[in-house]
């Protein structure tokens, strides 16, 4: 069964600190992996998309890594800001089939 | 439009009533998706349109749910005889090419509350 598991389920960090979110998947064959940010009451917004041949991709303070051999990805947030408080969703896709969404990690950044 | 537009943003209805949710995708995007997000849960796939046809309806939870897309643009998700378990945020997304490859853009969602 194609699954995407994210950890931790929730996380609280102090403003200015770094954090890393994890994503493990069993989706096969694998096309690409995406990370989305979803603010409360809003639709998800794309942060990164990586194909199986990419190991890392950055978008400002967000850096995603991918290990296609172990089927693991991480999202690292540097120098967190209050506006980073959101749910971060890992999404894995196969070609021409529905995307497989993780349940997300709820991040709270506090002052 | 500049982004995916959904309406209504909030809908409160009584059990047993029918509701229609509308999605206006980004102009030119041929692929359109409906997802459902219950409180604290991940996104649940409902249906996918490529143009006006729906090659994948596998996610519709029951025959009370239906969707159509006309003119390769606006889509309507209809829920008949609503039940309390239908309460959720219904998200629409569109992409220029099938989302297995293409970037997926989401609307802000329609929050449905069934009393």
Short mmCIF file of C-alpha atoms in Angstrom, two decimals:
data_model
loop_
_atom_site.label_atom_id
_atom_site.label_comp_id
_atom_site.label_asym_id
_atom_site.label_seq_id
_atom_site.Cartn_x
_atom_site.Cartn_y
_atom_site.Cartn_z
CA UNK A 1 0.00 0.00 0.00
CA UNK A 2 1.35 3.45 -0.89
CA UNK A 3 1.84 5.40 2.30
CA UNK A 4 3.53 8.58 3.50
CA UNK A 5 4.36 8.84 7.20
CA UNK A 6 5.47 12.09 8.80
CA UNK A 7 7.09 12.79 12.13
CA UNK A 8 6.80 14.35 14.54
CA UNK A 9 3.03 14.87 14.53
CA UNK A 10 3.55 18.24 16.17
CA UNK A 11 6.49 20.37 17.23
CA UNK A 12 6.99 23.53 19.27
CA UNK A 13 10.20 25.54 18.93
CA UNK A 14 11.49 28.94 19.97
CA UNK A 15 11.78 31.69 17.41
CA UNK A 16 15.23 31.72 15.82
CA UNK A 17 15.87 28.01 16.36
CA UNK A 18 16.28 25.42 13.61
CA UNK A 19 14.16 22.32 13.19
CA UNK A 20 13.91 19.25 10.97
CA UNK A 21 10.75 17.46 9.91
CA UNK A 22 10.79 13.87 8.67
CA UNK A 23 8.92 12.03 5.94
CA UNK A 24 9.09 8.29 5.20
CA UNK A 25 7.28 6.81 2.23
CA UNK A 26 6.53 3.46 0.68
CA UNK A 27 5.22 4.82 -2.63
CA UNK A 28 6.56 2.94 -5.61
CA UNK A 29 7.37 3.59 -8.39
CA UNK A 30 8.34 7.03 -7.26
CA UNK A 31 8.06 10.14 -9.44
CA UNK A 32 8.68 13.10 -7.22
CA UNK A 33 8.37 14.30 -3.65
CA UNK A 34 6.99 17.64 -2.55
CA UNK A 35 6.76 19.62 0.63
CA UNK A 36 3.82 21.96 1.17
CA UNK A 37 3.17 24.58 3.85
CA UNK A 38 -0.42 25.00 4.99
CA UNK A 39 -1.29 27.95 7.18
CA UNK A 40 -4.36 27.54 9.36
CA UNK A 41 -7.51 28.03 7.30
CA UNK A 42 -5.60 28.32 4.03
CA UNK A 43 -4.81 26.02 1.14
CA UNK A 44 -1.41 24.29 0.92
CA UNK A 45 1.38 26.19 -0.81
CA UNK A 46 4.29 24.43 -2.49
CA UNK A 47 7.76 24.80 -0.94
CA UNK A 48 9.84 22.32 -2.95
CA UNK A 49 9.52 19.58 -5.55
CA UNK A 50 12.28 16.99 -5.94
CA UNK A 51 12.63 14.20 -8.45
CA UNK A 52 14.24 10.90 -7.48
CA UNK A 53 17.60 12.09 -8.84
CA UNK A 54 17.79 15.17 -6.60
CA UNK A 55 19.27 14.95 -3.12
CA UNK A 56 18.62 18.44 -1.85
CA UNK A 57 16.68 21.54 -2.78
CA UNK A 58 16.45 24.88 -1.02
CA UNK A 59 13.82 27.60 -0.95
CA UNK A 60 15.03 30.44 1.25
CA UNK A 61 15.25 29.19 4.83
CA UNK A 62 13.69 25.85 3.83
CA UNK A 63 15.95 22.99 2.70
CA UNK A 64 14.55 19.63 1.66
CA UNK A 65 16.62 16.48 1.35
CA UNK A 66 15.76 13.21 -0.30
CA UNK A 67 17.25 9.73 0.00
CA UNK A 68 15.49 7.62 -2.63
CA UNK A 69 17.30 4.48 -1.47
CA UNK A 70 15.95 4.63 2.08
CA UNK A 71 12.74 6.39 0.96
CA UNK A 72 13.20 9.21 3.40
CA UNK A 73 12.95 12.95 3.09
CA UNK A 74 13.47 15.78 5.53
CA UNK A 75 12.57 19.44 5.62
CA UNK A 76 14.98 21.65 7.53
CA UNK A 77 13.90 25.12 8.61
CA UNK A 78 16.66 27.53 9.54
CA UNK A 79 16.32 30.49 11.90
CA UNK A 80 12.61 29.93 12.41
CA UNK A 81 10.18 32.83 12.41
CA UNK A 82 6.73 33.17 13.95
CA UNK A 83 5.28 33.06 10.43
CA UNK A 84 6.66 29.56 9.99
CA UNK A 85 3.91 28.30 12.30
CA UNK A 86 1.88 26.04 10.02
CA UNK A 87 1.35 22.44 8.99
CA UNK A 88 4.03 21.01 6.72
CA UNK A 89 2.83 18.29 4.40
CA UNK A 90 4.96 15.74 2.57
CA UNK A 91 3.47 14.53 -0.73
CA UNK A 92 4.74 11.74 -2.94
CA UNK A 93 3.58 11.10 -6.46
CA UNK A 94 3.62 8.34 -8.99
CA UNK A 95 3.10 9.19 -12.61
CA UNK A 96 -0.53 9.76 -13.59
CA UNK A 97 -2.05 8.65 -10.31
CA UNK A 98 -3.37 10.60 -7.35
CA UNK A 99 -0.76 12.15 -5.13
CA UNK A 100 -0.21 10.46 -1.77
CA UNK A 101 -0.35 12.94 1.10
CA UNK A 102 1.11 12.61 4.56
CA UNK A 103 -0.95 13.85 7.51
CA UNK A 104 1.48 16.67 8.12
CA UNK A 105 3.56 18.01 10.99
CA UNK A 106 2.05 20.86 12.95
CA UNK A 107 4.83 23.37 13.75
CA UNK A 108 4.38 26.10 16.30
CA UNK A 109 7.06 28.79 16.60
CA UNK A 110 6.83 30.77 19.82
CA UNK A 111 8.54 33.98 20.90
CA UNK B 1 -7.76 34.40 -12.53
CA UNK B 2 -4.48 34.73 -10.71
CA UNK B 3 -5.12 31.75 -8.47
CA UNK B 4 -7.57 28.93 -7.80
CA UNK B 5 -10.82 30.39 -6.54
CA UNK B 6 -13.33 28.44 -4.44
CA UNK B 7 -16.78 29.35 -3.25
CA UNK B 8 -18.38 29.52 -0.82
CA UNK B 9 -15.55 29.86 1.66
CA UNK B 10 -17.88 28.70 4.42
CA UNK B 11 -21.13 26.78 4.24
CA UNK B 12 -23.32 25.69 7.13
CA UNK B 13 -26.17 23.38 6.23
CA UNK B 14 -28.64 21.07 7.86
CA UNK B 15 -28.35 17.32 7.65
CA UNK B 16 -30.15 16.01 4.60
CA UNK B 17 -29.74 19.12 2.48
CA UNK B 18 -27.79 19.22 -0.79
CA UNK B 19 -24.78 21.49 -1.22
CA UNK B 20 -22.76 22.65 -4.20
CA UNK B 21 -19.15 23.74 -3.97
CA UNK B 22 -17.52 25.60 -6.82
CA UNK B 23 -13.94 25.71 -8.06
CA UNK B 24 -12.55 28.10 -10.64
CA UNK B 25 -9.05 26.89 -11.58
CA UNK B 26 -6.13 28.89 -12.88
CA UNK B 27 -6.75 29.83 -16.50
CA UNK B 28 -5.27 27.27 -18.88
CA UNK B 29 -4.86 24.54 -16.29
CA UNK B 30 -6.23 21.33 -17.76
CA UNK B 31 -6.00 19.19 -14.64
CA UNK B 32 -8.31 19.80 -11.68
CA UNK B 33 -8.47 17.93 -8.38
CA UNK B 34 -10.85 17.83 -5.44
CA UNK B 35 -9.60 16.85 -1.98
CA UNK B 36 -11.26 16.66 1.42
CA UNK B 37 -9.49 17.54 4.66
CA UNK B 38 -11.10 16.61 7.93
CA UNK B 39 -9.95 18.22 11.17
CA UNK B 40 -6.45 17.06 12.04
CA UNK B 41 -6.30 14.70 9.07
CA UNK B 42 -4.37 14.62 5.83
CA UNK B 43 -5.80 15.43 2.46
CA UNK B 44 -8.12 12.76 1.06
CA UNK B 45 -8.32 12.49 -2.73
CA UNK B 46 -11.85 12.68 -4.14
CA UNK B 47 -11.76 13.10 -7.92
CA UNK B 48 -9.50 14.19 -10.76
CA UNK B 49 -10.48 15.90 -14.02
CA UNK B 50 -8.39 16.10 -17.16
CA UNK B 51 -10.26 18.60 -19.29
CA UNK B 52 -13.95 17.80 -18.86
CA UNK B 53 -13.50 14.09 -18.29
CA UNK B 54 -12.91 12.42 -14.96
CA UNK B 55 -10.47 9.53 -15.46
CA UNK B 56 -10.27 8.92 -11.74
CA UNK B 57 -13.34 9.02 -9.51
CA UNK B 58 -11.99 6.43 -7.11
CA UNK B 59 -11.93 8.75 -4.12
CA UNK B 60 -15.59 9.71 -4.02
CA UNK B 61 -16.77 8.27 -0.68
CA UNK B 62 -20.33 7.45 -1.70
CA UNK B 63 -22.89 7.92 -4.47
CA UNK B 64 -24.06 11.05 -2.67
CA UNK B 65 -20.95 12.75 -4.00
CA UNK B 66 -20.66 13.84 -7.62
CA UNK B 67 -18.63 16.36 -9.57
CA UNK B 68 -18.66 17.84 -12.99
CA UNK B 69 -16.50 20.16 -14.99
CA UNK B 70 -17.71 22.16 -17.96
CA UNK B 71 -15.79 23.97 -20.64
CA UNK B 72 -12.55 22.60 -19.26
CA UNK B 73 -12.71 25.23 -16.57
CA UNK B 74 -15.11 25.59 -13.61
CA UNK B 75 -15.91 22.51 -11.58
CA UNK B 76 -18.75 21.86 -9.16
CA UNK B 77 -18.69 19.29 -6.38
CA UNK B 78 -22.18 18.31 -5.27
CA UNK B 79 -23.01 16.50 -2.05
CA UNK B 80 -26.56 15.21 -1.80
CA UNK B 81 -28.40 14.47 1.43
CA UNK B 82 -25.51 15.74 3.52
CA UNK B 83 -24.49 13.87 6.66
CA UNK B 84 -22.58 15.17 9.68
CA UNK B 85 -19.52 13.15 8.67
CA UNK B 86 -19.36 15.22 5.48
CA UNK B 87 -18.20 18.18 7.56
CA UNK B 88 -14.71 19.05 6.37
CA UNK B 89 -12.73 21.49 4.28
CA UNK B 90 -13.04 20.75 0.58
CA UNK B 91 -9.95 21.82 -1.33
CA UNK B 92 -9.65 22.24 -5.06
CA UNK B 93 -6.34 22.29 -6.91
CA UNK B 94 -5.31 22.71 -10.52
CA UNK B 95 -2.20 22.09 -12.55
CA UNK B 96 -1.06 22.82 -16.06
CA UNK B 97 -0.21 19.16 -16.65
CA UNK B 98 -1.17 16.10 -14.61
CA UNK B 99 -0.01 16.66 -11.05
CA UNK B 100 2.12 13.54 -11.03
CA UNK B 101 4.59 15.74 -12.85
CA UNK B 102 3.27 19.29 -12.75
CA UNK B 103 3.09 21.85 -9.99
CA UNK B 104 -0.19 21.75 -8.06
CA UNK B 105 -1.88 24.98 -6.98
CA UNK B 106 -4.54 24.92 -4.28
CA UNK B 107 -7.48 27.15 -3.56
CA UNK B 108 -8.28 28.34 -0.05
CA UNK B 109 -10.95 25.70 0.41
CA UNK B 110 -14.63 25.57 1.23
CA UNK B 111 -15.39 24.77 4.87
CA UNK B 112 -18.58 22.71 5.12
CA UNK B 113 -20.36 22.25 8.42
CA UNK B 114 -23.33 19.91 8.54
CA UNK B 115 -25.50 20.38 11.61
#
